[in-house]
Amino acid sequence: DIQMTQSPSSLSASVGDRVTVTCRASQSISKFLNWYQQRPGEAPKLLIYAASSLQSGVPSRFSGSGSGTDFTLTISGLRPEDFATYYCQQSHSRPRTFGQGTKVEIK
Amino acid sequence: QVQLQQWGAGLLKPSETLSLTCAVYVGSFRGYDWSWIRQPPGMGLEWIGEINHGGSTNYNPSLKTRLTISVDTSKSQFSLKLSSVTAADTAVYYCARGFLLGTTSGNFYYMDVWGKGTTVTVSS
């Protein structure tokens, strides 16, 4: 199985901040990497697919980059509704594994 | 807009079989994979397995011996059965639509529509 490791596990930030979350794969996965947002009590929501493609309807303040083993999710200008947990997920091979999550909290 | 509605028993005793169903409303059932994902309390997401409209399945090896995912294309539904449950199977279970985007750079898979989740508790 491909192991996905996110860092940090949690972070505190203020509205308007630029936030970066990192995801590392245990082996090269090219650009087969997705990002999801999960607010408390809700189902995950797709933000980014293929490492850097923005899902339809997702605000442009969200962006993704990376390839191989190292990936980042950036939120440029944090808004109140962005306080949530973010998961990366590899789609290179099955089983389709997720990172452990990064919780973005209000400072 | 595509919606997934899921249902099933929420309270089970150890050794019983977990059974959930997910129905697809408004949208095509063909051309997609249909997945189950679970999330234990306070923890992260675990992919359980998937099925396509033709009935081909892929399972997480960690659950394979207890798992059956099936599809009923006439009803646009797919189902999950997990046998011999224990407390470790307590989780919120989600169904989701998987889409395979073909590009010149590769075939990229992502889950773009999710059900609201069903809480399943295993307790004696």
Short mmCIF file of C-alpha atoms in Angstrom, two decimals:
data_model
loop_
_atom_site.label_atom_id
_atom_site.label_comp_id
_atom_site.label_asym_id
_atom_site.label_seq_id
_atom_site.Cartn_x
_atom_site.Cartn_y
_atom_site.Cartn_z
CA ASP A 1 0.00 0.00 0.00
CA ILE A 2 1.10 3.57 -0.67
CA GLN A 3 1.32 5.53 2.57
CA MET A 4 0.32 9.18 2.56
CA THR A 5 1.73 11.47 5.26
CA GLN A 6 0.44 14.98 5.84
CA SER A 7 2.06 17.80 7.76
CA PRO A 8 1.30 19.47 9.96
CA SER A 9 -1.45 17.47 11.69
CA SER A 10 -3.01 20.75 12.74
CA LEU A 11 -2.36 24.45 12.43
CA SER A 12 -3.81 27.69 13.71
CA ALA A 13 -4.33 30.58 11.36
CA SER A 14 -6.23 33.84 11.06
CA VAL A 15 -8.72 35.00 8.48
CA GLY A 16 -6.78 36.35 5.53
CA ASP A 17 -3.69 34.23 6.12
CA ARG A 18 -1.98 32.14 3.47
CA VAL A 19 -1.94 28.50 4.55
CA THR A 20 0.06 25.59 3.15
CA VAL A 21 -0.53 21.91 3.84
CA THR A 22 1.98 19.29 2.73
CA CYS A 23 1.38 15.68 1.66
CA ARG A 24 4.11 13.14 1.02
CA ALA A 25 3.68 9.75 -0.66
CA SER A 26 5.75 6.72 0.28
CA GLN A 27 6.56 6.18 -3.40
CA SER A 28 6.22 8.20 -6.58
CA ILE A 29 2.62 8.73 -7.63
CA SER A 30 3.22 11.18 -10.49
CA LYS A 31 0.30 13.61 -10.26
CA PHE A 32 -2.30 11.09 -9.07
CA LEU A 33 -3.20 13.11 -6.00
CA ASN A 34 -6.49 14.61 -4.83
CA TRP A 35 -7.36 17.00 -2.02
CA TYR A 36 -10.59 17.00 -0.02
CA GLN A 37 -12.05 19.37 2.56
CA GLN A 38 -14.18 18.09 5.42
CA ARG A 39 -16.09 20.41 7.69
CA PRO A 40 -17.31 19.03 11.05
CA GLY A 41 -20.33 16.78 10.66
CA GLU A 42 -20.16 16.86 6.86
CA ALA A 43 -18.98 14.56 4.12
CA PRO A 44 -15.67 15.28 2.42
CA LYS A 45 -15.73 17.63 -0.56
CA LEU A 46 -13.40 17.38 -3.53
CA LEU A 47 -11.21 20.49 -3.94
CA ILE A 48 -8.33 19.52 -6.22
CA TYR A 49 -7.72 16.54 -8.51
CA ALA A 50 -4.67 15.50 -10.54
CA ALA A 51 -2.51 17.43 -8.04
CA SER A 52 -3.33 20.88 -9.40
CA SER A 53 -6.70 20.93 -11.18
CA LEU A 54 -9.41 22.89 -9.40
CA GLN A 55 -12.75 21.10 -9.12
CA SER A 56 -15.67 23.00 -10.64
CA GLY A 57 -17.22 25.43 -8.18
CA VAL A 58 -14.25 25.51 -5.80
CA PRO A 59 -12.95 29.05 -5.09
CA SER A 60 -9.72 30.06 -6.80
CA ARG A 61 -8.03 30.77 -3.45
CA PHE A 62 -7.45 27.02 -3.29
CA SER A 63 -4.52 25.70 -5.30
CA GLY A 64 -2.49 22.52 -5.48
CA SER A 65 0.99 21.70 -6.70
CA GLY A 66 3.56 18.95 -6.78
CA SER A 67 4.36 15.67 -8.46
CA GLY A 68 6.21 12.49 -7.63
CA THR A 69 6.17 12.21 -3.84
CA ASP A 70 5.69 15.77 -2.58
CA PHE A 71 2.53 17.83 -2.85
CA THR A 72 1.09 21.01 -1.37
CA LEU A 73 -2.34 22.51 -0.91
CA THR A 74 -2.37 26.28 -0.54
CA ILE A 75 -5.22 28.48 0.62
CA SER A 76 -4.53 32.10 -0.31
CA GLY A 77 -6.56 34.36 1.92
CA LEU A 78 -8.20 32.11 4.49
CA ARG A 79 -11.92 32.67 4.95
CA PRO A 80 -14.08 31.63 7.94
CA GLU A 81 -15.65 28.78 5.97
CA ASP A 82 -12.19 27.30 5.27
CA PHE A 83 -11.66 26.20 8.85
CA ALA A 84 -11.91 22.46 8.36
CA THR A 85 -9.85 19.31 8.01
CA TYR A 86 -8.03 18.66 4.73
CA TYR A 87 -7.12 15.23 3.36
CA CYS A 88 -4.91 14.18 0.51
CA GLN A 89 -5.64 10.92 -1.31
CA GLN A 90 -3.60 9.03 -3.90
CA SER A 91 -5.25 7.56 -6.97
CA HIS A 92 -2.10 5.95 -8.39
CA SER A 93 -3.00 2.47 -7.20
CA ARG A 94 -5.39 0.53 -5.03
CA PRO A 95 -6.08 0.58 -2.19
CA ARG A 96 -6.83 4.26 -2.56
CA THR A 97 -5.18 5.64 0.56
CA PHE A 98 -5.70 8.94 2.36
CA GLY A 99 -3.42 11.07 4.46
CA GLN A 100 -4.26 11.34 8.15
CA GLY A 101 -5.66 14.84 7.74
CA THR A 102 -4.64 18.40 8.60
CA LYS A 103 -6.99 20.38 10.81
CA VAL A 104 -7.00 24.13 10.13
CA GLU A 105 -8.18 25.95 13.23
CA ILE A 106 -8.90 29.57 14.04
CA LYS A 107 -6.11 31.42 15.82
CA GLN B 1 -27.41 17.70 -9.77
CA VAL B 2 -26.33 14.20 -8.80
CA GLN B 3 -27.25 13.17 -5.27
CA LEU B 4 -26.37 10.06 -3.31
CA GLN B 5 -28.78 8.92 -0.62
CA GLN B 6 -27.64 6.18 1.71
CA TRP B 7 -29.30 4.12 4.40
CA GLY B 8 -28.85 1.06 6.59
CA ALA B 9 -28.85 -0.24 10.13
CA GLY B 10 -27.01 2.02 12.54
CA LEU B 11 -26.58 -0.25 15.56
CA LEU B 12 -25.13 -3.74 15.35
CA LYS B 13 -23.91 -6.37 17.77
CA PRO B 14 -20.50 -7.99 17.38
CA SER B 15 -20.45 -10.79 14.78
CA GLU B 16 -23.45 -9.37 12.89
CA THR B 17 -23.36 -8.22 9.28
CA LEU B 18 -23.29 -4.52 8.40
CA SER B 19 -25.51 -3.72 5.44
CA LEU B 20 -25.76 -0.33 3.71
CA THR B 21 -27.26 0.82 0.43
CA CYS B 22 -26.62 3.95 -1.61
CA ALA B 23 -28.99 5.24 -4.29
CA VAL B 24 -28.00 7.56 -7.12
CA TYR B 25 -30.50 10.28 -7.99
CA VAL B 26 -30.42 12.60 -10.97
CA GLY B 27 -27.64 11.50 -13.22
CA SER B 28 -26.12 8.58 -14.98
CA PHE B 29 -25.18 5.41 -13.16
CA ARG B 30 -23.06 4.14 -16.02
CA GLY B 31 -19.57 5.36 -16.67
CA TYR B 32 -18.60 5.76 -13.03
CA ASP B 33 -17.18 3.72 -10.21
CA TRP B 34 -19.13 3.64 -6.94
CA SER B 35 -17.18 3.60 -3.71
CA TRP B 36 -17.53 3.11 0.02
CA ILE B 37 -15.30 4.98 2.48
CA ARG B 38 -15.44 4.96 6.27
CA GLN B 39 -14.27 7.21 9.10
CA PRO B 40 -13.92 5.94 12.67
CA PRO B 41 -14.81 8.47 15.37
CA GLY B 42 -12.23 11.25 15.51
CA MET B 43 -10.05 9.59 12.88
CA GLY B 44 -9.26 9.83 9.19
CA LEU B 45 -10.74 8.32 6.04
CA GLU B 46 -10.35 4.70 4.94
CA TRP B 47 -11.25 3.52 1.45
CA ILE B 48 -13.29 0.31 1.68
CA GLY B 49 -13.83 -0.63 -1.94
CA GLU B 50 -15.58 0.13 -5.23
CA ILE B 51 -17.77 -1.31 -7.95
CA ASN B 52 -18.62 -0.25 -11.48
CA HIS B 53 -21.97 -0.52 -13.23
CA GLY B 54 -20.90 -3.82 -14.73
CA GLY B 55 -20.32 -5.32 -11.31
CA SER B 56 -16.51 -5.42 -11.30
CA THR B 57 -15.21 -4.84 -7.79
CA ASN B 58 -12.02 -3.76 -6.08
CA TYR B 59 -11.67 -4.21 -2.32
CA ASN B 60 -9.31 -2.95 0.33
CA PRO B 61 -7.19 -6.03 1.17
CA SER B 62 -7.60 -5.26 4.87
CA LEU B 63 -11.34 -5.93 4.60
CA LYS B 64 -11.53 -8.27 1.63
CA THR B 65 -12.35 -11.47 3.50
CA ARG B 66 -15.46 -9.91 5.11
CA LEU B 67 -16.59 -7.57 2.35
CA THR B 68 -19.12 -7.74 -0.45
CA ILE B 69 -20.05 -4.78 -2.66
CA SER B 70 -22.85 -5.29 -5.14
CA VAL B 71 -24.79 -3.22 -7.66
CA ASP B 72 -28.39 -3.07 -8.87
CA THR B 73 -28.30 -1.06 -12.08
CA SER B 74 -32.09 -1.27 -12.51
CA LYS B 75 -32.47 0.81 -9.36
CA SER B 76 -29.22 2.83 -9.68
CA GLN B 77 -28.16 1.50 -6.31
CA PHE B 78 -25.09 -0.14 -4.87
CA SER B 79 -24.66 -1.89 -1.55
CA LEU B 80 -22.08 -2.79 1.06
CA LYS B 81 -22.08 -5.86 3.28
CA LEU B 82 -19.40 -6.35 5.92
CA SER B 83 -19.63 -9.55 7.91
CA SER B 84 -18.49 -10.45 11.42
CA VAL B 85 -18.30 -6.87 12.63
CA THR B 86 -16.45 -5.82 15.76
CA ALA B 87 -16.14 -2.55 17.65
CA ALA B 88 -13.30 -1.64 15.28
CA ASP B 89 -15.88 -1.34 12.49
CA THR B 90 -17.67 1.49 14.30
CA ALA B 91 -17.50 4.45 11.94
CA VAL B 92 -19.35 6.84 9.70
CA TYR B 93 -19.72 5.12 6.34
CA TYR B 94 -19.87 7.20 3.16
CA CYS B 95 -20.79 6.26 -0.36
CA ALA B 96 -19.20 8.24 -3.19
CA ARG B 97 -19.04 8.51 -6.96
CA GLY B 98 -15.69 7.87 -8.54
CA PHE B 99 -14.82 9.42 -11.86
CA LEU B 100 -11.93 8.48 -14.14
CA LEU B 101 -10.77 11.45 -16.20
CA GLY B 102 -8.79 10.44 -19.26
CA THR B 103 -6.13 12.91 -20.35
CA THR B 104 -2.95 12.81 -22.41
CA SER B 105 -1.07 12.87 -19.12
CA GLY B 106 -2.86 9.88 -17.69
CA ASN B 107 -6.16 8.64 -16.29
CA PHE B 108 -6.96 10.56 -13.13
CA TYR B 109 -9.44 9.15 -10.63
CA TYR B 110 -11.26 11.19 -8.03
CA MET B 111 -14.43 11.00 -5.89
CA ASP B 112 -16.54 14.02 -6.71
CA VAL B 113 -19.96 13.32 -5.20
CA TRP B 114 -20.47 11.97 -1.70
CA GLY B 115 -23.41 10.78 0.35
CA LYS B 116 -24.09 12.41 3.72
CA GLY B 117 -22.81 9.41 5.66
CA THR B 118 -24.36 6.78 7.90
CA THR B 119 -23.18 6.28 11.47
CA VAL B 120 -22.71 2.62 12.32
CA THR B 121 -22.04 1.59 15.90
CA VAL B 122 -21.03 -1.92 16.90
CA SER B 123 -21.73 -2.64 20.54
CA SER B 124 -22.90 -5.53 22.64
#
